[in-house]
Structure formats: structure tokens, C-alpha cells
XYZ file of C-alpha atoms in Angstrom:
714
model
C 3.701 -17.837 12.955
C 2.337 -17.105 9.677
C 2.015 -20.945 8.914
C 0.186 -21.673 12.065
C -2.306 -19.053 11.731
C -2.932 -20.387 8.068
C -3.761 -24.070 9.454
C -5.585 -22.925 12.273
C -7.704 -20.907 10.414
C -8.271 -23.831 7.803
C -9.193 -25.687 10.644
C -11.856 -23.640 11.623
C -13.078 -23.137 8.231
C -13.374 -26.951 7.360
C -16.451 -28.666 6.567
C -17.978 -30.314 9.369
C -19.125 -33.941 9.395
C -21.713 -33.296 12.077
C -24.829 -33.480 9.740
C -23.425 -36.831 7.757
C -24.913 -39.991 8.312
C -22.822 -42.848 9.088
C -22.504 -44.284 5.789
C -22.254 -41.147 3.738
C -19.379 -40.143 6.374
C -17.733 -43.571 5.234
C -18.440 -42.424 1.502
C -16.779 -38.956 2.242
C -13.698 -40.311 3.887
C -13.142 -42.472 1.210
C -13.329 -39.610 -1.007
C -11.326 -37.202 0.440
C -8.285 -39.609 1.374
C -8.687 -40.843 -2.268
C -7.973 -37.196 -3.569
C -5.208 -36.681 -1.142
C -3.679 -40.304 -2.889
C -4.167 -39.355 -6.192
C -2.865 -35.408 -5.992
C 0.317 -36.314 -4.181
C 1.389 -40.143 -4.308
C 4.524 -40.148 -6.400
C 4.999 -36.337 -6.506
C 7.909 -34.919 -4.847
C 8.001 -31.547 -3.060
C 11.131 -29.767 -2.820
C 11.643 -29.834 1.017
C 10.002 -31.709 4.008
C 10.345 -34.866 1.638
C 10.382 -37.556 4.308
C 7.646 -36.024 6.270
C 5.191 -35.313 3.199
C 5.796 -39.239 2.083
C 5.317 -40.559 5.313
C 2.119 -38.735 5.727
C 1.126 -39.462 2.339
C 1.641 -43.363 2.975
C -0.547 -42.991 6.188
C -3.299 -41.739 4.311
C -2.648 -44.342 1.429
C -3.041 -47.085 4.359
C -6.288 -44.954 5.306
C -8.068 -45.461 1.614
C -7.504 -49.338 1.965
C -9.521 -49.170 5.093
C -12.375 -46.652 3.949
C -12.628 -48.175 0.671
C -13.227 -52.001 2.195
C -15.401 -50.158 4.268
C -17.668 -48.534 1.643
C -17.674 -51.312 -0.591
C -18.500 -54.180 1.627
C -21.942 -54.353 2.002
C -21.983 -56.400 4.988
C -20.066 -53.714 6.829
C -22.059 -51.038 5.324
C -25.194 -52.763 7.508
C -23.068 -52.788 10.758
C -21.997 -49.274 10.459
C -25.288 -47.552 11.642
C -24.842 -49.726 14.433
C -21.325 -48.266 15.837
C -20.776 -47.079 18.863
C -20.846 -43.341 19.669
C -17.151 -43.456 19.979
C -16.431 -44.999 17.275
C -18.628 -42.622 15.400
C -16.206 -39.599 16.867
C -13.240 -41.302 15.809
C -14.579 -41.379 12.253
C -15.588 -37.405 12.847
C -11.807 -37.006 13.645
C -10.318 -38.639 11.190
C -12.276 -36.500 8.768
C -10.890 -33.468 10.222
C -6.869 -35.011 10.215
C -7.684 -35.672 6.281
C -8.690 -32.511 5.937
C -5.955 -30.783 7.431
C -3.303 -33.324 5.603
C -4.932 -32.053 2.284
C -4.017 -28.601 3.418
C -0.252 -29.039 4.769
C 0.381 -31.038 1.625
C -1.330 -28.332 -0.460
C 0.571 -25.864 0.938
C 3.833 -27.552 0.881
C 3.500 -28.080 -2.883
C 2.338 -24.737 -3.576
C 4.606 -22.774 -2.157
C 7.446 -21.048 -3.117
C 10.852 -22.773 -2.576
C 12.426 -20.056 -0.592
C 9.272 -19.921 1.531
C 9.174 -23.498 2.306
C 12.914 -23.815 3.260
C 12.529 -20.428 5.313
C 9.579 -22.564 7.280
C 11.282 -25.427 7.374
C 11.371 -26.082 10.911
C 7.924 -24.915 11.485
C 6.296 -26.932 8.804
C 8.562 -29.887 10.610
C 6.406 -28.668 13.545
C 3.397 -29.244 11.737
C 3.852 -32.557 10.246
C 5.128 -34.092 13.758
C 1.417 -32.555 15.251
C -0.674 -33.892 12.822
C 1.307 -37.422 12.903
C 0.896 -37.384 16.758
C -2.896 -36.301 16.009
C -3.183 -39.843 14.171
C -1.454 -41.592 16.400
C -3.686 -40.499 19.380
C -7.013 -41.593 17.138
C -5.249 -45.070 16.341
C -5.061 -45.383 19.924
C -8.685 -45.344 20.561
C -10.244 -46.066 17.507
C -12.343 -49.072 18.120
C -11.124 -51.846 15.368
C -13.027 -54.582 17.285
C -16.316 -53.011 16.145
C -15.702 -53.505 12.364
C -15.303 -57.094 10.733
C -12.096 -56.037 8.812
C -10.097 -58.445 6.619
C -7.004 -59.909 8.382
C -4.765 -58.016 6.216
C -6.806 -54.683 6.562
C -6.288 -54.854 10.095
C -2.569 -55.821 9.915
C -2.219 -52.778 8.077
C -4.018 -50.567 10.392
C -2.138 -52.209 13.054
C 1.112 -51.746 11.171
C 0.532 -48.084 10.846
C -0.349 -47.459 14.710
C 2.812 -49.038 15.514
C 4.978 -46.425 13.450
C 2.478 -43.362 14.514
C 3.717 -44.091 18.041
C 7.617 -44.489 16.889
C 7.493 -41.380 14.820
C 9.638 -38.478 15.834
C 10.395 -34.577 15.175
C 12.056 -34.753 11.889
C 14.272 -32.141 10.649
C 16.297 -32.943 7.135
C 19.592 -32.088 7.873
C 20.043 -31.152 4.118
C 17.338 -28.960 4.059
C 18.715 -27.479 7.401
C 21.991 -27.138 6.051
C 20.528 -25.066 2.989
C 18.357 -23.066 5.033
C 21.483 -22.142 6.983
C 23.317 -21.302 3.852
C 20.383 -18.701 2.879
C 20.971 -16.871 5.944
C 24.572 -16.751 5.502
C 24.312 -15.076 2.252
C 21.868 -12.376 4.656
C 24.834 -12.174 7.077
C 27.226 -11.273 4.372
C 24.907 -8.403 3.077
C 24.800 -7.176 6.530
C 28.307 -7.006 7.048
C 29.065 -5.105 3.902
C 30.258 -7.933 1.888
C 28.510 -9.128 -1.009
C 28.270 -12.679 -1.544
C 30.147 -14.580 -4.041
C 28.458 -15.009 -7.669
C 29.392 -18.601 -7.710
C 28.285 -19.641 -4.296
C 25.062 -17.643 -5.182
C 24.424 -19.436 -8.678
C 25.600 -22.826 -6.953
C 22.787 -22.406 -4.274
C 20.139 -20.848 -6.349
C 20.585 -22.678 -9.198
C 22.090 -26.331 -8.869
C 20.556 -27.089 -5.404
C 17.158 -24.999 -5.108
C 16.794 -25.218 -9.139
C 15.729 -21.914 -9.735
C 16.682 -21.593 -12.983
C 15.788 -18.394 -15.333
C 14.419 -14.947 -14.351
C 11.017 -15.656 -14.667
C 11.465 -18.422 -11.651
C 13.451 -15.825 -9.681
C 10.417 -13.298 -10.032
C 7.943 -15.743 -8.783
C 9.854 -16.442 -5.672
C 10.556 -12.355 -5.087
C 6.731 -12.135 -5.531
C 5.855 -15.072 -3.464
C 7.805 -13.384 -0.505
C 6.524 -10.324 -1.014
C 3.065 -11.579 -0.777
C 3.940 -12.990 2.602
C 4.982 -9.971 3.938
C 1.802 -8.510 2.896
C -0.540 -11.390 4.202
C 1.038 -11.958 7.517
C 2.673 -8.685 8.504
C 3.138 -8.723 12.514
C 2.844 -12.456 12.484
C 4.909 -13.704 10.009
C 8.479 -15.815 10.805
C 11.277 -15.031 10.131
C 10.335 -11.162 11.018
C 9.057 -8.788 8.362
C 12.807 -6.797 8.268
C 14.265 -10.416 7.395
C 11.694 -11.378 4.931
C 13.012 -7.975 3.210
C 16.479 -8.953 3.124
C 15.668 -12.367 1.390
C 13.639 -10.250 -1.059
C 16.336 -7.991 -1.905
C 18.638 -10.931 -2.051
C 16.653 -12.872 -4.723
C 15.761 -9.614 -6.620
C 20.137 -9.153 -6.706
C 20.616 -12.913 -7.646
C 18.161 -12.611 -10.652
C 19.545 -10.034 -12.010
C 23.567 -11.354 -11.454
C 23.324 -14.280 -12.361
C 20.602 -14.116 -15.741
C 20.744 -10.627 -16.410
C 17.803 -9.039 -18.769
C 17.465 -11.301 -21.916
C 14.761 -13.344 -20.784
C 12.610 -10.382 -19.715
C 13.670 -8.255 -22.820
C 12.305 -11.666 -24.432
C 8.984 -11.148 -22.742
C 8.941 -7.650 -23.112
C 8.905 -7.992 -27.145
C 6.274 -10.896 -27.271
C 4.155 -8.702 -24.813
C 3.845 -11.149 -21.992
C 5.866 -8.842 -19.613
C 3.736 -8.665 -16.698
C 2.812 -5.195 -14.851
C 3.529 -4.947 -11.559
C 1.354 -6.368 -8.665
C -0.537 -4.241 -6.705
C -0.376 -4.739 -3.206
C 2.922 -6.630 -2.971
C 4.773 -4.067 -1.122
C 4.543 -4.125 2.840
C 4.225 -0.047 2.432
C 2.483 0.478 -0.730
C -0.276 2.726 -1.038
C -1.006 2.867 -4.967
C -3.617 4.493 -6.517
C -4.872 5.480 -2.548
C -5.856 9.045 -1.374
C -6.655 9.429 2.299
C -8.162 12.330 4.245
C -5.160 13.864 6.074
C -6.662 14.986 9.606
C -6.643 18.843 9.836
C -4.413 19.112 12.684
C -1.671 17.422 10.789
C -1.530 19.851 7.818
C 0.541 23.261 8.080
C -1.989 26.298 8.037
C 0.595 27.843 5.962
C 1.543 25.303 2.880
C -1.638 23.342 3.971
C 0.779 20.035 3.294
C 1.343 17.306 5.766
C 3.525 18.928 8.406
C 6.737 16.846 8.535
C 8.596 19.021 11.400
C 5.923 20.762 13.422
C 7.177 23.686 15.560
C 5.158 25.931 17.785
C 6.003 29.581 17.512
C 5.386 32.654 20.450
C 1.500 33.023 19.382
C 0.895 29.019 20.488
C 0.322 28.085 16.925
C 1.995 25.448 15.582
C 3.263 25.373 11.760
C 5.338 23.268 9.596
C 9.143 24.371 10.261
C 10.372 25.103 6.708
C 6.640 27.228 6.109
C 7.121 29.247 9.370
C 11.050 29.477 8.904
C 10.455 31.125 4.896
C 7.224 33.145 6.432
C 9.844 34.788 9.110
C 12.642 35.201 6.470
C 10.349 37.146 4.192
C 10.284 39.762 6.549
C 6.990 39.138 8.551
C 6.831 39.573 12.408
C 3.010 38.565 12.632
C 1.463 34.878 13.390
C -0.090 34.124 9.823
C -2.836 32.649 11.493
C -3.924 34.943 14.328
C -2.518 37.722 13.170
C -0.724 38.522 16.793
C 2.675 40.106 16.863
C 5.728 37.555 17.091
C 7.185 38.010 20.768
C 10.266 36.194 19.599
C 11.480 34.294 16.417
C 11.908 30.987 18.483
C 10.841 27.585 17.285
C 9.992 24.866 19.528
C 9.812 21.440 18.224
C 6.160 20.266 18.479
C 7.261 16.457 19.621
C 3.970 15.612 20.786
C 2.221 16.343 17.245
C 5.062 14.863 15.287
C 5.075 11.404 17.277
C 0.944 11.525 16.270
C 1.827 12.183 12.673
C 4.421 9.452 12.023
C 2.206 7.204 13.914
C -0.522 8.157 11.757
C 1.551 7.883 8.725
C 2.742 4.393 10.091
C -0.804 3.000 10.233
C -1.699 4.175 6.614
C 1.440 3.413 5.019
C 2.590 6.640 4.267
C 6.414 7.561 3.671
C 7.547 9.759 6.280
C 10.829 11.348 6.142
C 11.565 12.846 9.941
C 13.735 15.581 9.824
C 17.619 15.035 9.907
C 17.544 16.904 13.691
C 14.390 14.161 14.897
C 14.645 12.755 18.403
C 15.224 8.867 18.968
C 11.631 8.024 18.363
C 11.918 9.464 15.032
C 15.077 7.728 14.194
C 14.082 4.260 15.312
C 10.604 4.635 12.747
C 13.086 5.515 9.835
C 15.414 2.488 10.879
C 12.664 0.381 10.765
C 11.915 0.836 7.140
C 14.424 -1.746 6.267
C 17.182 -3.707 7.547
C 20.637 -2.949 6.703
C 20.881 -6.439 4.868
C 17.851 -5.142 2.944
C 19.576 -2.030 2.166
C 22.800 -3.438 1.414
C 21.550 -5.735 -1.492
C 19.151 -3.251 -3.032
C 21.899 -1.057 -3.153
C 24.092 -3.497 -5.157
C 21.067 -4.266 -7.472
C 20.291 -0.422 -8.157
C 24.138 -0.770 -9.405
C 23.325 -3.200 -11.933
C 20.294 -1.791 -12.899
C 21.605 1.623 -13.439
C 24.446 -0.008 -15.366
C 21.836 -1.116 -17.751
C 20.243 1.923 -18.069
C 23.236 3.601 -18.793
C 24.309 1.005 -21.620
C 22.025 -1.337 -21.924
C 19.573 -2.533 -25.144
C 16.351 -0.374 -25.138
C 14.721 -3.530 -23.853
C 17.017 -3.801 -20.705
C 16.721 -0.200 -20.143
C 12.719 -0.360 -20.135
C 13.314 -3.123 -17.856
C 15.774 -1.680 -15.421
C 13.029 1.139 -15.345
C 10.385 -1.245 -14.148
C 12.599 -2.223 -11.410
C 14.044 0.676 -10.115
C 9.716 1.594 -9.779
C 9.411 -1.166 -7.844
C 12.339 -0.437 -5.582
C 11.454 3.345 -5.224
C 7.965 2.431 -3.987
C 9.109 1.714 -0.240
C 11.154 3.089 2.056
C 13.118 6.689 2.151
C 16.520 4.328 1.973
C 15.395 3.135 -1.699
C 14.572 6.203 -2.736
C 17.390 8.171 -1.240
C 20.174 5.508 -2.592
C 18.557 5.515 -5.972
C 19.080 8.767 -6.729
C 22.505 9.281 -5.101
C 23.496 6.508 -7.329
C 22.496 8.229 -10.441
C 19.008 7.005 -11.589
C 17.570 10.548 -12.117
C 19.800 11.432 -15.044
C 19.125 8.021 -16.553
C 15.310 7.662 -16.102
C 15.157 11.722 -17.927
C 16.411 10.166 -20.711
C 13.557 7.704 -21.168
C 10.974 9.846 -20.724
C 10.845 10.685 -24.206
C 11.520 7.384 -24.862
C 9.732 5.515 -27.888
C 9.483 2.592 -25.745
C 5.815 2.885 -24.562
C 7.242 0.457 -21.453
C 9.955 2.448 -20.911
C 8.263 5.819 -20.757
C 5.365 4.437 -18.733
C 7.893 2.976 -15.949
C 10.333 5.872 -16.045
C 7.908 8.518 -15.075
C 6.455 6.375 -12.722
C 9.794 5.787 -11.177
C 10.109 9.475 -10.749
C 6.692 10.125 -8.998
C 8.133 7.367 -6.753
C 11.482 8.896 -5.787
C 10.002 12.540 -5.660
C 8.057 11.434 -2.451
C 11.638 11.669 -0.807
C 11.831 15.445 -0.257
C 15.483 15.846 -1.083
C 14.482 14.386 -4.472
C 12.518 17.107 -5.473
C 15.391 19.213 -5.635
C 17.373 16.346 -7.592
C 14.639 16.193 -9.957
C 13.736 19.766 -10.509
C 17.484 20.925 -11.085
C 17.897 18.041 -13.226
C 18.801 19.752 -16.663
C 15.543 19.671 -19.012
C 13.880 16.824 -16.639
C 10.608 19.201 -15.690
C 9.712 19.742 -19.673
C 9.931 16.036 -20.219
C 7.717 15.142 -17.528
C 5.415 17.823 -18.895
C 5.688 16.381 -22.332
C 4.517 13.027 -20.798
C 1.706 14.620 -19.378
C 0.867 16.244 -22.660
C 1.581 13.436 -25.134
C 2.713 9.991 -23.143
C 1.870 7.007 -24.881
C -0.469 5.660 -22.357
C -2.905 7.208 -20.003
C -1.149 5.649 -16.940
C 1.681 7.454 -18.128
C -0.200 11.021 -18.255
C -1.834 10.463 -14.633
C 1.534 9.486 -13.773
C 3.222 12.453 -14.609
C 0.454 14.609 -13.316
C 0.863 12.903 -10.123
C 4.724 13.595 -10.076
C 3.890 17.383 -10.651
C 1.543 17.188 -7.825
C 4.456 15.472 -5.747
C 7.086 18.549 -6.860
C 4.748 21.128 -6.138
C 4.691 20.511 -2.523
C 7.737 22.195 -2.166
C 6.572 26.115 -2.650
C 9.197 27.506 -4.595
C 8.682 24.940 -6.930
C 5.026 26.046 -7.842
C 5.683 28.843 -9.936
C 8.374 27.313 -11.975
C 6.100 24.354 -12.827
C 3.041 25.940 -13.628
C 5.305 28.482 -16.130
C 6.439 25.136 -17.939
C 4.481 25.444 -21.685
C 1.914 23.312 -21.629
C 1.306 22.406 -17.838
C -1.820 23.886 -16.401
C -3.474 23.335 -20.152
C -2.503 19.596 -19.932
C -3.805 19.230 -15.989
C -6.716 21.281 -17.123
C -7.616 18.740 -20.096
C -6.715 15.914 -17.800
C -9.380 17.135 -15.281
C -11.973 17.509 -17.820
C -11.516 14.327 -20.059
C -9.510 11.732 -18.079
C -10.183 8.940 -15.730
C -11.398 9.131 -12.454
C -7.996 8.639 -11.314
C -6.497 11.008 -14.062
C -9.028 13.472 -12.667
C -7.807 13.202 -8.961
C -4.064 13.152 -9.659
C -4.755 16.454 -11.713
C -6.947 18.218 -9.270
C -4.487 17.812 -6.835
C -1.669 19.200 -8.608
C -3.800 22.334 -9.731
C -4.866 22.917 -6.181
C -0.857 23.126 -5.143
C -0.406 25.424 -7.878
C -3.324 27.199 -7.021
C -1.638 28.135 -3.430
C 0.787 30.349 -5.351
C -0.435 33.988 -5.417
C 1.410 34.246 -8.858
C -0.080 31.122 -10.422
C -3.369 32.967 -10.616
C -3.365 34.587 -14.209
C -1.770 31.243 -15.750
C -4.529 29.410 -14.085
C -7.346 31.733 -15.598
C -5.697 31.976 -19.268
C -4.928 28.192 -19.460
C -8.470 27.010 -18.773
C -7.884 25.459 -15.477
C -10.917 27.778 -13.754
C -13.152 26.288 -16.048
C -12.022 23.251 -15.564
C -12.495 23.298 -11.947
C -16.051 24.655 -11.913
C -16.744 22.024 -14.261
C -15.259 19.527 -11.917
C -17.585 20.660 -8.862
C -20.181 17.885 -10.001
C -17.806 15.300 -10.254
C -17.464 13.003 -7.436
C -14.123 12.471 -5.843
C -12.249 15.859 -7.261
C -15.162 18.303 -5.957
C -14.217 18.937 -2.989
C -10.443 20.013 -3.711
C -11.662 21.803 -6.863
C -13.738 23.949 -4.259
C -10.853 24.390 -2.330
C -8.913 25.052 -5.386
C -11.453 28.183 -6.575
C -11.330 29.427 -3.089
C -7.638 30.133 -3.081
C -7.986 31.632 -6.773
C -10.902 33.739 -5.672
C -9.095 35.330 -3.022
C -7.288 37.449 -5.535
C -9.738 40.151 -7.607
C -8.489 39.000 -10.890
C -9.197 35.143 -9.859
C -12.706 36.175 -8.663
C -13.691 38.070 -11.839
C -12.793 35.330 -13.952
C -15.878 33.693 -12.448
C -17.801 36.233 -14.096
C -17.996 34.249 -17.471
C -18.272 30.787 -15.112
C -22.417 30.944 -15.050
C -21.802 27.492 -13.360
C -19.484 28.454 -10.896
C -21.948 29.906 -8.296
C -24.686 27.051 -9.040
C -21.848 24.216 -8.272
C -21.021 25.956 -5.101
C -24.450 25.935 -4.192
C -25.112 22.319 -5.084
C -22.251 21.269 -2.855
C -23.355 23.102 -0.144
C -26.404 21.312 -0.183
C -25.412 17.802 -1.227
C -21.608 17.561 -0.548
C -19.907 15.869 2.132
C -18.831 18.064 5.324
C -15.609 18.719 3.913
C -16.594 20.094 0.384
C -19.461 22.342 2.227
C -16.472 23.967 3.795
C -14.720 24.574 0.676
C -17.855 25.529 -0.955
C -18.741 28.065 1.579
C -15.223 29.398 1.867
C -15.103 29.615 -2.014
C -18.376 31.823 -1.859
C -17.242 33.964 0.666
C -13.502 34.790 -1.188
C -15.838 35.166 -4.242
C -17.806 38.064 -2.524
C -14.665 39.705 -0.721
C -12.696 40.031 -3.912
C -14.935 40.013 -6.658
C -16.526 43.545 -5.779
C -20.538 44.089 -6.066
C -21.207 42.360 -9.364
C -19.339 38.796 -7.909
C -21.428 39.536 -4.474
C -24.952 40.246 -6.749
C -24.534 37.017 -8.294
C -23.948 35.029 -5.137
C -26.776 36.807 -3.571
C -29.084 35.903 -6.176
C -28.421 32.219 -5.826
C -31.710 30.885 -5.020
C -31.754 28.822 -1.122
C -28.795 30.100 0.151
C -30.230 31.731 2.776
C -31.339 28.092 3.958
C -28.328 26.471 3.165
C -26.015 29.317 5.503
C -28.649 29.108 8.009
C -28.221 25.020 8.144
C -24.637 25.332 8.165
C -24.422 27.815 11.034
C -25.950 25.325 13.144
C -25.037 21.615 11.851
C -21.649 22.535 9.844
C -18.455 21.945 11.043
C -16.543 24.453 13.038
C -14.804 26.149 9.885
C -17.978 25.643 7.998
C -19.881 27.420 10.323
C -17.362 30.169 10.855
C -17.323 30.768 6.863
C -21.154 30.767 7.072
C -21.362 33.468 9.522
C -18.484 35.611 7.631
C -20.363 35.529 4.302
C -23.754 36.696 6.195
C -22.362 39.167 7.722
C -21.292 40.064 3.920
C -24.918 40.038 2.940
C -25.569 42.334 5.890
C -23.786 44.962 4.715
C -24.787 45.092 0.931
C -27.362 47.765 -0.065
C -29.792 45.513 -1.161
C -29.860 42.762 1.254
C -33.504 43.933 2.769
C -34.466 43.744 -1.151
C -33.700 40.049 -1.816
C -34.072 38.149 1.537
C -36.773 40.273 2.968
C -36.519 39.767 6.957
C -33.581 37.333 6.996
C -31.322 39.530 8.241
C -32.315 38.809 11.894
C -32.232 35.453 11.549
C -28.792 36.112 9.949
C -27.494 37.832 12.906
C -29.068 35.465 15.458
C -27.533 32.453 13.558
C -24.216 34.361 13.012
C -24.252 34.861 17.152
C -25.331 31.526 18.101
C -22.550 29.855 15.731
C -20.076 32.478 17.577
C -21.007 31.233 20.857
C -19.984 27.283 20.179
C -16.832 28.796 18.054
C -15.397 31.468 20.331
C -11.264 29.415 19.902
C -11.216 30.898 16.624
C -9.620 33.978 15.631
C -9.678 34.705 11.906
C -10.283 32.405 8.850
C -8.501 28.789 8.469
C -6.841 28.186 5.340
C -8.783 25.687 2.707
C -8.716 22.226 4.286
C -7.597 19.433 1.592
C -7.723 15.549 2.068
C -4.996 14.772 -0.794
C -1.569 12.309 -0.584
C 1.074 11.027 -3.042
C 0.261 8.084 -4.179
C 3.214 5.276 -4.751
C 2.734 3.197 -8.111
């Protein structure tokens, strides 16, 4: 249980009284008890009223006792002669007072809904504490203390009351808790709760008044999901439902007026990061290369095996075969047949990895039951239905609300689209994309930023990519935000949206052909923030995988920007990968003739880069030599220290790096001037190449450029 973990951990971290002298211990106990009395006496908690009042009254009695012991000089002298049992009891009292403070703090600082949901658990914590106080009083050696009759009577009375304490659950609080669950049951059964009942419950009985109060309640519930996922009661799926119910009630009962006032005054809070369960905002993960399709280089969603035993993503290999190819893209072998056999083991591994790293993973429609279970686990039916009802309210505002209401609605769509394929699917199905598109060029800064970010989050769901691309003028508006957006975040999120959309091969050419796209991405790569550079380089990489975009990349200055990024931490790997793809075409390799820093930058990555950076760097140099002709090869050949770096890679690099280095060595051996520039190094190259080949016999042919990117959710 989440709350149980909280209090047990507080107890483990509580200050230890072991090192305190007896007199100092009494002073400390009196100070702690007085602090509890001052903080909570006379205050009313929304729930657990009787339990909290009872605990505070017990503490008040201890305050009287401890202050008497502290202020009495005769008692202070006798304390030093107390028995070990008495000292142990005082130290245990210290622990009980500390736990009492933690429990009362938790009750007074928790949200009303969370405290109501934890009603039975919290009652258990109060009862446990009362039992421990009773046990302490039973063994407390009062006879060792020279107490006044009045104080002794109070302690003895407290002892009797503690013995009679029972496990107390307030019936009214429990009735409210069951009422809250009944609203969820209605959504679970496809019925929307009566607005009058919702108003009576939330506003009149719980005292949650106003949009801001509802927002606080929602954010607190979301924090509990994040902080205690896997160890929370109710379960995460049930809490998701309560979050959705609270959000729906907020907009149903209080609309958008209060939020609009905050927006106009500049007090509108930005979304908190880390509040939603599966949020991976501003996070880029290294995708295991075995999970990437050799054709698209993207994370495989539906891996299948072809007759040669190689695995590809179904959509990519199907397109390859439909285009008239009858060979394996990776090995070059002829295909015996065109059957595609699902690779269930790899698919399950990919989905487990996505789950572990919080990456949305939409299983194929014909996936086996395990995949269906994974998708179904992302949200309960009640949460889905409540969110659908909320989306209907939000889209109504997007369509006909004021400018401020539209900005708020776009923000909420953005938040809802953060997690779950169900959310992204029905938001788009409900018609949000055309309205968000209309806000992309809004003069309202908040509306533009939230609409483009909502578009980014929606685009993660594959079916929504086509909806966005098919919406008239939508791509152009996204590019306009990229070029002229009001805020840095809006421009960066526009770049991230283009990266997400360009995951579909058929869209890469269309995106690159949109006026100003590649130029703007190149500019963001040169001058953006670290996150902006990351968004730009990943989008450029995706666009560079389409061969028809090579000329556009050159003419728009993308090659220059990619070369300049070779020395920038965080984007160098992707920049080298994109250059390797561009260099595969002679026109791309020829463009490097005007980029004097290209070879030097790649050599620098081979010397000081990460293993993956070295892979991409040597791959780019190899493609440059293969496609750039004698002039490009000569330029690479003259690079200082290249021979030593190649030999180092041949023996210490990754498998792919060793294979690329061996191929580059063979290119040099065939050059007429190899002996002039490298002297006797030809023999060493051959020896190293053979050694590398002996260790890499499982590879037949070159592998595609490796990338380590995923779509951010914001």
C-alpha cells in the first residue's frame, strides 16, 4: 500500500534519540509534542476527523506530562537515575510522537479525494498507532516519576481510554467513498453520471469549489500514480478512472472561465512534467539495434521473418516486395517465397522493453492475446469513457469557445494525448485535429504552443499520422510554427512533430518538399537549444532515409548543419548517421567537397566518440569513399591518424564498426596512392581485416546506420 510504505519509510528515516542524554531527551520530547499540539490542535481535517482529534488529544496529555518533567527541577535531578526500562519507554515515546506528526501531516496535506480513497487504510494507521500508545502506557513505569496527582490521573485516564480504543471507520466518510466509486461504476457501464449528483458530491459535500481546486485534486492523484505505481491502493487503473472523473467534473461544473482569467493574468501554469504514468517528455532512449527494422531503421511494431531468416517490420518488407524486389534487403539472397511469419518472441521482447521505458507501443490489429492484454492494460474502461466525455466538452470549446477557452482546451487535449493509444485514438476520432490545426497559426501564444504539442502527442499513434497529413493545410501550418513560432518550445515541438510524421516512409518526401521545412530544421540544428537540436537532427535523419530528398538536403543547407553538428554533444551520433545516408548518393558525397570540416569532424568522432558514434562516423567515411569518387577518397585518405584509428576500431570496435573499418581498409588498398600515403600499412590493414573477419563471420554485408531515438511525449 502506498500510505503504508510512506509511514514505514518515515519511521526508518526518523531521527534517532539514542545519542541524547536523559535530560536532553525530555526536552526534545516536550518540543516535539508541543509542535504537534500547536500545528493540529483546533484544526479540522476533511476526513478522519474523529481519529485525528483523538490522536491530538492524546498528544496534548503527553505535552502536559513532558512539560512538567522539563520544568520541575526536582524531577530533572531524578531523571538521571531512571531505570533502563523507563529510558527505553521515553525513547519509544519519541518514535510514537514522530510517527503521529507524520500521520497528521499526511492527513492535513493530502488532497480530499486521495484521503477519501485512503479512508480505510488511514483508519488502520490511526488504530495501529493507538494500540502502540496503549502498549507503551501499560509498561510505562510511572512510579519512578514524582508526578503530581493531577498529572498522574490524566495519564491513568489516557491509559484506560487507549485500552478501549477500537478500529474506527467513520460511516459518513465511508458512504462518501462508496458514492465516489458509484460514479466510476456508471462510466464503467457506459452511463454518464447526473451533473446534479456530481455537483452535490464534489462541491457541496467535499467542498471542492472552482476549477483551480479541481486541478489541484487531479494533479495530486496523478502524483500518487507516479510515485507509488505498483504499490498503490486503489490500483493504478482505478486511480486513472478517478483522475478522468475529476477532470470531467471540473469542466462540466465550472467550464473554462476561471482558467481564462488565469490565462489573461499570466498565471496559467504550464503542465507539470512527470505527473502522468507513462510520460517520457524530453527523453530520448537508445533503442536496441535488434529492435530496429533494417529497412526503415525505426522500432519494429510488427516484426516478421522472411524465407532467408532475417526479420523486418511487416510494413517495410511488404512495401519492399510490392515494389518488385525478390531479394533479401540485408543479405541479397533470393527469396524462396514471400511468406511473412510473425516473430512472436521478438515482438514480445519489444513490447516488454517499451513497457519498461514508458514508450507507447501500439500492437498490430492481428496481434496475439498477450499483445492485446498489453494494450488493454493502458487504461480502464471507466477512464476511457470519462475521458471521452471530457474530450467532447473540450472539442466543443475548440469549435465555438472564446480564444482563451480554445487555448485552455488545447492544453487539456495536449495532456490527455500524453498517454495511451486509446486517448490518442478517440481524441482524433472525435474531430480534434481540424480544430487544433486552426489554432496553429493563432495569435494567442499559449494556444499555438499547446495546439502544436497536442498535435505531436496525437501523431505518436500511427493511424493519426495519416489523419494529420490528410488534413488540408495541416503540414504547412506545422512548418510555419517551426519557422515562425512565437516560443522556442512551439518551434521545437513542431520539429518533433515532423520527426514523428516522417516515421512513415511515404510522408518523408512530402514533408521535405513543404516550403521551408528542411531550411528551418537546419537552422534549428545550428542555433537551437540542446533539446531543439535533438528534435531537428532526428527529423533530418528521418528525411535523409528517403533517397529523393538528397538534393533538398544539400540545397537547403542541411548538409552544412549536419557537418557542424558533428562536434556537438548529444546530436553528433545522429548527424553522422544522417551524413552516412546522404553520402550513399554521389550527389551527396560530392557536396562534401565544399565542407572542409566534414572529414575532420568524422575523424574526431572516431577518436573520441561513443561506440555508436564511432560506428556512424566510419560508416559515413566509407560511404563517402564509395560514392564520392577519387577526389573524396583522396580527401579521406589524407586525414591524419586515420590509419591508427582504423586499426583500433578493427580490434576494439563494435561488430558493425569493425566490419565498416575493414571495408574502408579494403578501399584504401585498392587506391593507387595507398603506398604513398601509408607506406607499409597495407600489410597491417590486411592482417587487421582478416582478424576482424574471423570474429564477425556471422555478418554478410553492410548493416544500415544505427540510430538511438524515440518520439518525445510532451
